[in-house]
Short mmCIF file of C-alpha atoms and ligand atoms in Angstrom, two decimals:
data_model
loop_
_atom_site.label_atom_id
_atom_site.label_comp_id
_atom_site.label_asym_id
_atom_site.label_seq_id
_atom_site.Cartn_x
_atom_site.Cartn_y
_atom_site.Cartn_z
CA UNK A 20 74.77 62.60 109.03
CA UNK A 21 73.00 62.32 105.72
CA UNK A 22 74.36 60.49 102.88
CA UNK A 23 75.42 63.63 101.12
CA UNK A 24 76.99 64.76 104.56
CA UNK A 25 78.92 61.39 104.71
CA UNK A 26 80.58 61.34 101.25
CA UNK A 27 82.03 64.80 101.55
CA UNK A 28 83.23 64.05 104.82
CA UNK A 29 85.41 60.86 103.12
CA UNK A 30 86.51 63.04 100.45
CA UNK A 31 88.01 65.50 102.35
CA UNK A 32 89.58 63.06 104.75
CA UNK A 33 91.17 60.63 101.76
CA UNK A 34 92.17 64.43 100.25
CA UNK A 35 93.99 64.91 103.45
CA UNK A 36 95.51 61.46 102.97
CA UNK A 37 96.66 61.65 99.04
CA UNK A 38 98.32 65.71 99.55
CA UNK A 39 98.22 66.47 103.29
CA UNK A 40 101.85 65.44 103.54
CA UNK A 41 103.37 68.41 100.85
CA UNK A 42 100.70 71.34 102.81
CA UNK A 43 102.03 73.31 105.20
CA UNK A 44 100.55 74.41 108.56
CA UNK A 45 97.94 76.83 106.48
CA UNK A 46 97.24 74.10 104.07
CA UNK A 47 99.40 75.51 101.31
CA UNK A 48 101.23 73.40 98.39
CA UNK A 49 104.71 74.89 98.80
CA UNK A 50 107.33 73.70 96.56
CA UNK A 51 110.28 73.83 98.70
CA UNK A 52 113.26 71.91 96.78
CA UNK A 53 114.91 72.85 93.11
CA UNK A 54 113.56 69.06 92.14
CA UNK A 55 110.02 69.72 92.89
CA UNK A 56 110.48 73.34 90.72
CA UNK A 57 112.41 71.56 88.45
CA UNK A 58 109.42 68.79 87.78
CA UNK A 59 106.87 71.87 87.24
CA UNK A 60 109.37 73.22 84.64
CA UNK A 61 109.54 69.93 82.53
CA UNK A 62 105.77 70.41 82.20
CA UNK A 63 105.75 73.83 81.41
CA UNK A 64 109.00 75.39 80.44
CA UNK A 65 107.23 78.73 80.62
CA UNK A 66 107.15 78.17 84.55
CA UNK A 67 111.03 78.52 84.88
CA UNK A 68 112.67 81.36 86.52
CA UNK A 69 114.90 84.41 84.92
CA UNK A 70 117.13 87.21 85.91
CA UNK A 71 114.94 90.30 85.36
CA UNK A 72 118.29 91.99 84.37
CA UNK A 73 119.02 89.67 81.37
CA UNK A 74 115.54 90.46 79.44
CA UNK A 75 116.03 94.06 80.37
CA UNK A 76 119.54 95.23 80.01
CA UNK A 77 118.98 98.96 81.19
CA UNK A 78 116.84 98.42 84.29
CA UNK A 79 117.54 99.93 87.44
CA UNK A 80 117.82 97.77 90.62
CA UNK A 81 116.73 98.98 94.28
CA UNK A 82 115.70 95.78 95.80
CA UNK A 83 114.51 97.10 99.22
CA UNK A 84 114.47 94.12 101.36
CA UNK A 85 118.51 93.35 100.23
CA UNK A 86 119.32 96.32 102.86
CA UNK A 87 118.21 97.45 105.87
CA UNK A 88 116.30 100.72 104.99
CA UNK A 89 113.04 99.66 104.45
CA UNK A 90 110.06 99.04 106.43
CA UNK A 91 110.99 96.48 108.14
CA UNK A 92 114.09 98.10 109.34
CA UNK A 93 115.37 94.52 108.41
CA UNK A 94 117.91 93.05 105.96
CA UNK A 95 115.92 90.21 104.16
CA UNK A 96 118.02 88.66 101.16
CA UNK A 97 121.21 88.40 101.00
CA UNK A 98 122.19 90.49 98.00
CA UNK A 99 120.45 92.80 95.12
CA UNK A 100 118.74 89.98 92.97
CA UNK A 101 115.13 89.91 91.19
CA UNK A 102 114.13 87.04 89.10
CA UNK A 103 110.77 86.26 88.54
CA UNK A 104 108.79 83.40 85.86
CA UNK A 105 109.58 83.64 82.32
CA UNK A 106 106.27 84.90 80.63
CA UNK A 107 106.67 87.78 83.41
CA UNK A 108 110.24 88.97 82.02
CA UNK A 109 109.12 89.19 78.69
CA UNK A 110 106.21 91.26 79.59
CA UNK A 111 107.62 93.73 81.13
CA UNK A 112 110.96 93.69 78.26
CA UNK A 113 107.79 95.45 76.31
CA UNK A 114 106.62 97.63 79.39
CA UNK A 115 110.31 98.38 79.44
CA UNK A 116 110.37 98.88 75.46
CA UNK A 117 107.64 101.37 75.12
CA UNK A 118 108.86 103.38 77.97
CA UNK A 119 112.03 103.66 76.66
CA UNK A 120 110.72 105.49 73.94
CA UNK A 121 109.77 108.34 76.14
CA UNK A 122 112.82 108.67 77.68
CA UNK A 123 111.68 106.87 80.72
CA UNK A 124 112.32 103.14 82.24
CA UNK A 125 111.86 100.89 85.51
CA UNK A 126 113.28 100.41 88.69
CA UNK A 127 112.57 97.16 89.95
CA UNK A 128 111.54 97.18 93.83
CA UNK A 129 111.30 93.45 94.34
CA UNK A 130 110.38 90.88 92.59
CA UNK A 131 110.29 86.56 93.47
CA UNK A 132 110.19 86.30 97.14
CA UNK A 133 110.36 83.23 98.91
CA UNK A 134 107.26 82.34 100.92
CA UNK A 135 109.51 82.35 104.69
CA UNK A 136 110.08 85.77 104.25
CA UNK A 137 106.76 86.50 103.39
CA UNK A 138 105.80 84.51 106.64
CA UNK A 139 108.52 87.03 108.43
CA UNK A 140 107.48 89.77 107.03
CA UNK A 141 103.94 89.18 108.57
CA UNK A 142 105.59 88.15 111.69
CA UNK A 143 107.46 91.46 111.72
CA UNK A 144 104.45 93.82 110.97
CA UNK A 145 101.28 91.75 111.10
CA UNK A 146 99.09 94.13 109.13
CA UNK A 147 96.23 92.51 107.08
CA UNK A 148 95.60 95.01 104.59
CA UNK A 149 99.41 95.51 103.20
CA UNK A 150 101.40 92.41 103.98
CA UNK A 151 100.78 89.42 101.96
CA UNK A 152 99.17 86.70 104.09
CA UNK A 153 100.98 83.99 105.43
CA UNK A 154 97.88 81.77 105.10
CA UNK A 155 97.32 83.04 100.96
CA UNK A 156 100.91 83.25 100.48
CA UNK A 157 101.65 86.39 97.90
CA UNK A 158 101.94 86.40 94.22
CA UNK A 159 105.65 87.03 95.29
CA UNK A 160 105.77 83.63 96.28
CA UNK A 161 104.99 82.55 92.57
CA UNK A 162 106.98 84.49 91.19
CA UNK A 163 104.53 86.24 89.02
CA UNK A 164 104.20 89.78 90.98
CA UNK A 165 106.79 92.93 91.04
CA UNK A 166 107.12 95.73 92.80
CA UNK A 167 108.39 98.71 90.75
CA UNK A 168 108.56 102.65 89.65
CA UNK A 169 109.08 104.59 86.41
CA UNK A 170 112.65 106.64 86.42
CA UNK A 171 114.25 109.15 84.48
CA UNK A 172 116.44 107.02 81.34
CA UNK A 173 118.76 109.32 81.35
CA UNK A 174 119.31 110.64 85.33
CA UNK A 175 117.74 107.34 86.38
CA UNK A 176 115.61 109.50 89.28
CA UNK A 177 112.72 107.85 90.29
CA UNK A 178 109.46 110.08 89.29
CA UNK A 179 107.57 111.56 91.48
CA UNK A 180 104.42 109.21 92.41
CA UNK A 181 101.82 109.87 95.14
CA UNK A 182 104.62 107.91 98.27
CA UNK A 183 107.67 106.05 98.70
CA UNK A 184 107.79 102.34 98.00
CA UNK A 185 106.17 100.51 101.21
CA UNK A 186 104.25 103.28 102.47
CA UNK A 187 101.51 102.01 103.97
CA UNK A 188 99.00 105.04 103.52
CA UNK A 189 95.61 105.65 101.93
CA UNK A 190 97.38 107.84 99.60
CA UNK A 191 99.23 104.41 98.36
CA UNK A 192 95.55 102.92 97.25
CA UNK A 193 96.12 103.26 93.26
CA UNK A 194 92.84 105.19 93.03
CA UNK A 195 93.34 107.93 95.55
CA UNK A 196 93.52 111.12 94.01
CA UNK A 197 94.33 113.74 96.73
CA UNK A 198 97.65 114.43 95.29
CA UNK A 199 99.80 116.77 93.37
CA UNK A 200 98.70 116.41 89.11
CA UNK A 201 102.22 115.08 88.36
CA UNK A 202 101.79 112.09 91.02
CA UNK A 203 98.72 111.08 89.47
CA UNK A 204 99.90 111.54 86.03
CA UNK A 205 103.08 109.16 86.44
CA UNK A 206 101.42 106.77 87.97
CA UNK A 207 98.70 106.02 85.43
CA UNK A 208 100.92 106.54 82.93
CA UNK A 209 103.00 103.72 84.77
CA UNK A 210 99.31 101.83 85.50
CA UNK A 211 98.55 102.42 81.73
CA UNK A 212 101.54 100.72 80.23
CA UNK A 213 101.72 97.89 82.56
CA UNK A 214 98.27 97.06 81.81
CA UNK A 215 98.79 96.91 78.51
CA UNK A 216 101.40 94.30 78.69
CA UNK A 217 98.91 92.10 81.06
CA UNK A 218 100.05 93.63 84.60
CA UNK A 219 97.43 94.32 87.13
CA UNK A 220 97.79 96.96 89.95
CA UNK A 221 97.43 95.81 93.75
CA UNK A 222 94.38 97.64 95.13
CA UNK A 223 95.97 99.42 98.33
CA UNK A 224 99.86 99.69 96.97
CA UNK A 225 100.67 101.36 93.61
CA UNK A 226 104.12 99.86 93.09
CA UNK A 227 102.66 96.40 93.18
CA UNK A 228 101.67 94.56 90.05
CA UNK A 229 100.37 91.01 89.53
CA UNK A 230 101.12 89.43 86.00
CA UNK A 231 97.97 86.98 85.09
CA UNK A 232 97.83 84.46 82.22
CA UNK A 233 96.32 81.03 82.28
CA UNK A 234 99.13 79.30 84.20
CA UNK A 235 98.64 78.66 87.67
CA UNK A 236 102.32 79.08 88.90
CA UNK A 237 103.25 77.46 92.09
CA UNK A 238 103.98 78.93 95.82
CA UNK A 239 107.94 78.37 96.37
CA UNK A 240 109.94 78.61 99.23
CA UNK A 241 113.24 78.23 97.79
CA UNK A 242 115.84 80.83 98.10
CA UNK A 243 117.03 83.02 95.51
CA UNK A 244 120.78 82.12 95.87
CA UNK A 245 119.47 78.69 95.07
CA UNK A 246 117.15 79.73 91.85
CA UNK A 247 119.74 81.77 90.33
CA UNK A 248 122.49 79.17 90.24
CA UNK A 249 119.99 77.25 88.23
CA UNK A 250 119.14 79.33 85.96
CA UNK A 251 122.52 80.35 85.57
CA UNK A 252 123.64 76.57 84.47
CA UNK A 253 120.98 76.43 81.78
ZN1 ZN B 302 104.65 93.70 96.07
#
């Protein structure tokens, strides 16, 4: 072993020494206790979790995972609930704004998800190409990605976009375009307006959007029950 060779080979073992007991079995920094989120917050009060509902009052809720029909066939939370980090709410209050003006709005899909159900989702349909990793964790897991669809303001029907939520088709991939005119014009009209608020599509599923900003916002596994009550006492 060269010199070189040698020093990495200390580094990475005192690394493993200093963090190795807060990774999981993947290697992941999971925050997995309100106190751990709680110290991130102090730092950065941007980091702390909202109610998607209370930054925008007329959105429509059909979290998929808080019933059974969906493509898991599996109820995952425990209720209809979709918080996600601050800077992400107030986004999409403007997403939610300027569609408003067209008559239109959101229905939110899903939103924070904590990284063991991400971990059972994979476990459930172990597809590498749609389900977020287990070993990456999802943006989900941050609390910084949503899943979501443009509706009707006033009947609050969902348009008509190239699949269902959780279809896991070619026809899903946000750049397909074998598909009726009005599929493809609602979503890049929905693609569009979420950009322009600092949302990013997923490549293969066109309800999925990423928010990015300079923050790098933690994995959590903590439950939802157990975020909401805290941001309910602030
Ligand atoms: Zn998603």
């Amino acid at each position: 072993m060269n010199k070189i060779a040698f020093a990495i080979a200390v580094l990475l073992f005192l690394n493993r020494g200093v963090f190795g007991q807060s990774s999981n079995s993947y290697g992941l920094e999971i925050l997995t206790s309100l106190e751990e989120y709680r110290q991130t917050v102090a730092l950065d009060s941007n980091k702390r979790f909202v109610r998607i509902v209370d930054y925008l009052p007329n959105v429509i809720m059909d979290i998929k995972y808080a019933g059974k029909e969906n493509v898991f066939y599996t109820q995952l939370y425990p209720r209809e609930i979709a918080i996600c980090r601050l800077p992400v709410a107030k986004a999409l209050a403007e997403v939610q704004k300027e569609l408003n003006e067209q008559n239109l709005g959101l229905k939110i899909y899903d939103g924070y998800r904590p990284y063991s159900i991400t971990v059972k989702m994979f476990e459930i349909l172990p597809d590498t190409v749609y389900m977020g990793l287990p070993w990456q964790g999802s943006k989900h897991n941050r609390g910084i990605a949503l899943d979501l669809t443009l509706v009707d303001l006033e009947t609050g029907q969902e348009l008509k976009m190239p699949t269902p939520f959780d279809a896991l088709v070619y026809a899903s991939h946000p750049e397909f375009m074998k598909l009726p005119e009005v599929a493809i014009r609602n979503r890049e009209l929905l693609k569009g307006t979420m950009k322009k608020h600092g949302f990013t599509v997923d490549p293969v599923e066109w309800w999925h959007y990423n928010y990015i900003d300079n923050r790098v916002y933690e994995l959590l596994d903590i439950s939802i029950d157990e975020l909401e009550k805290s941001i309910l006492k602030n």
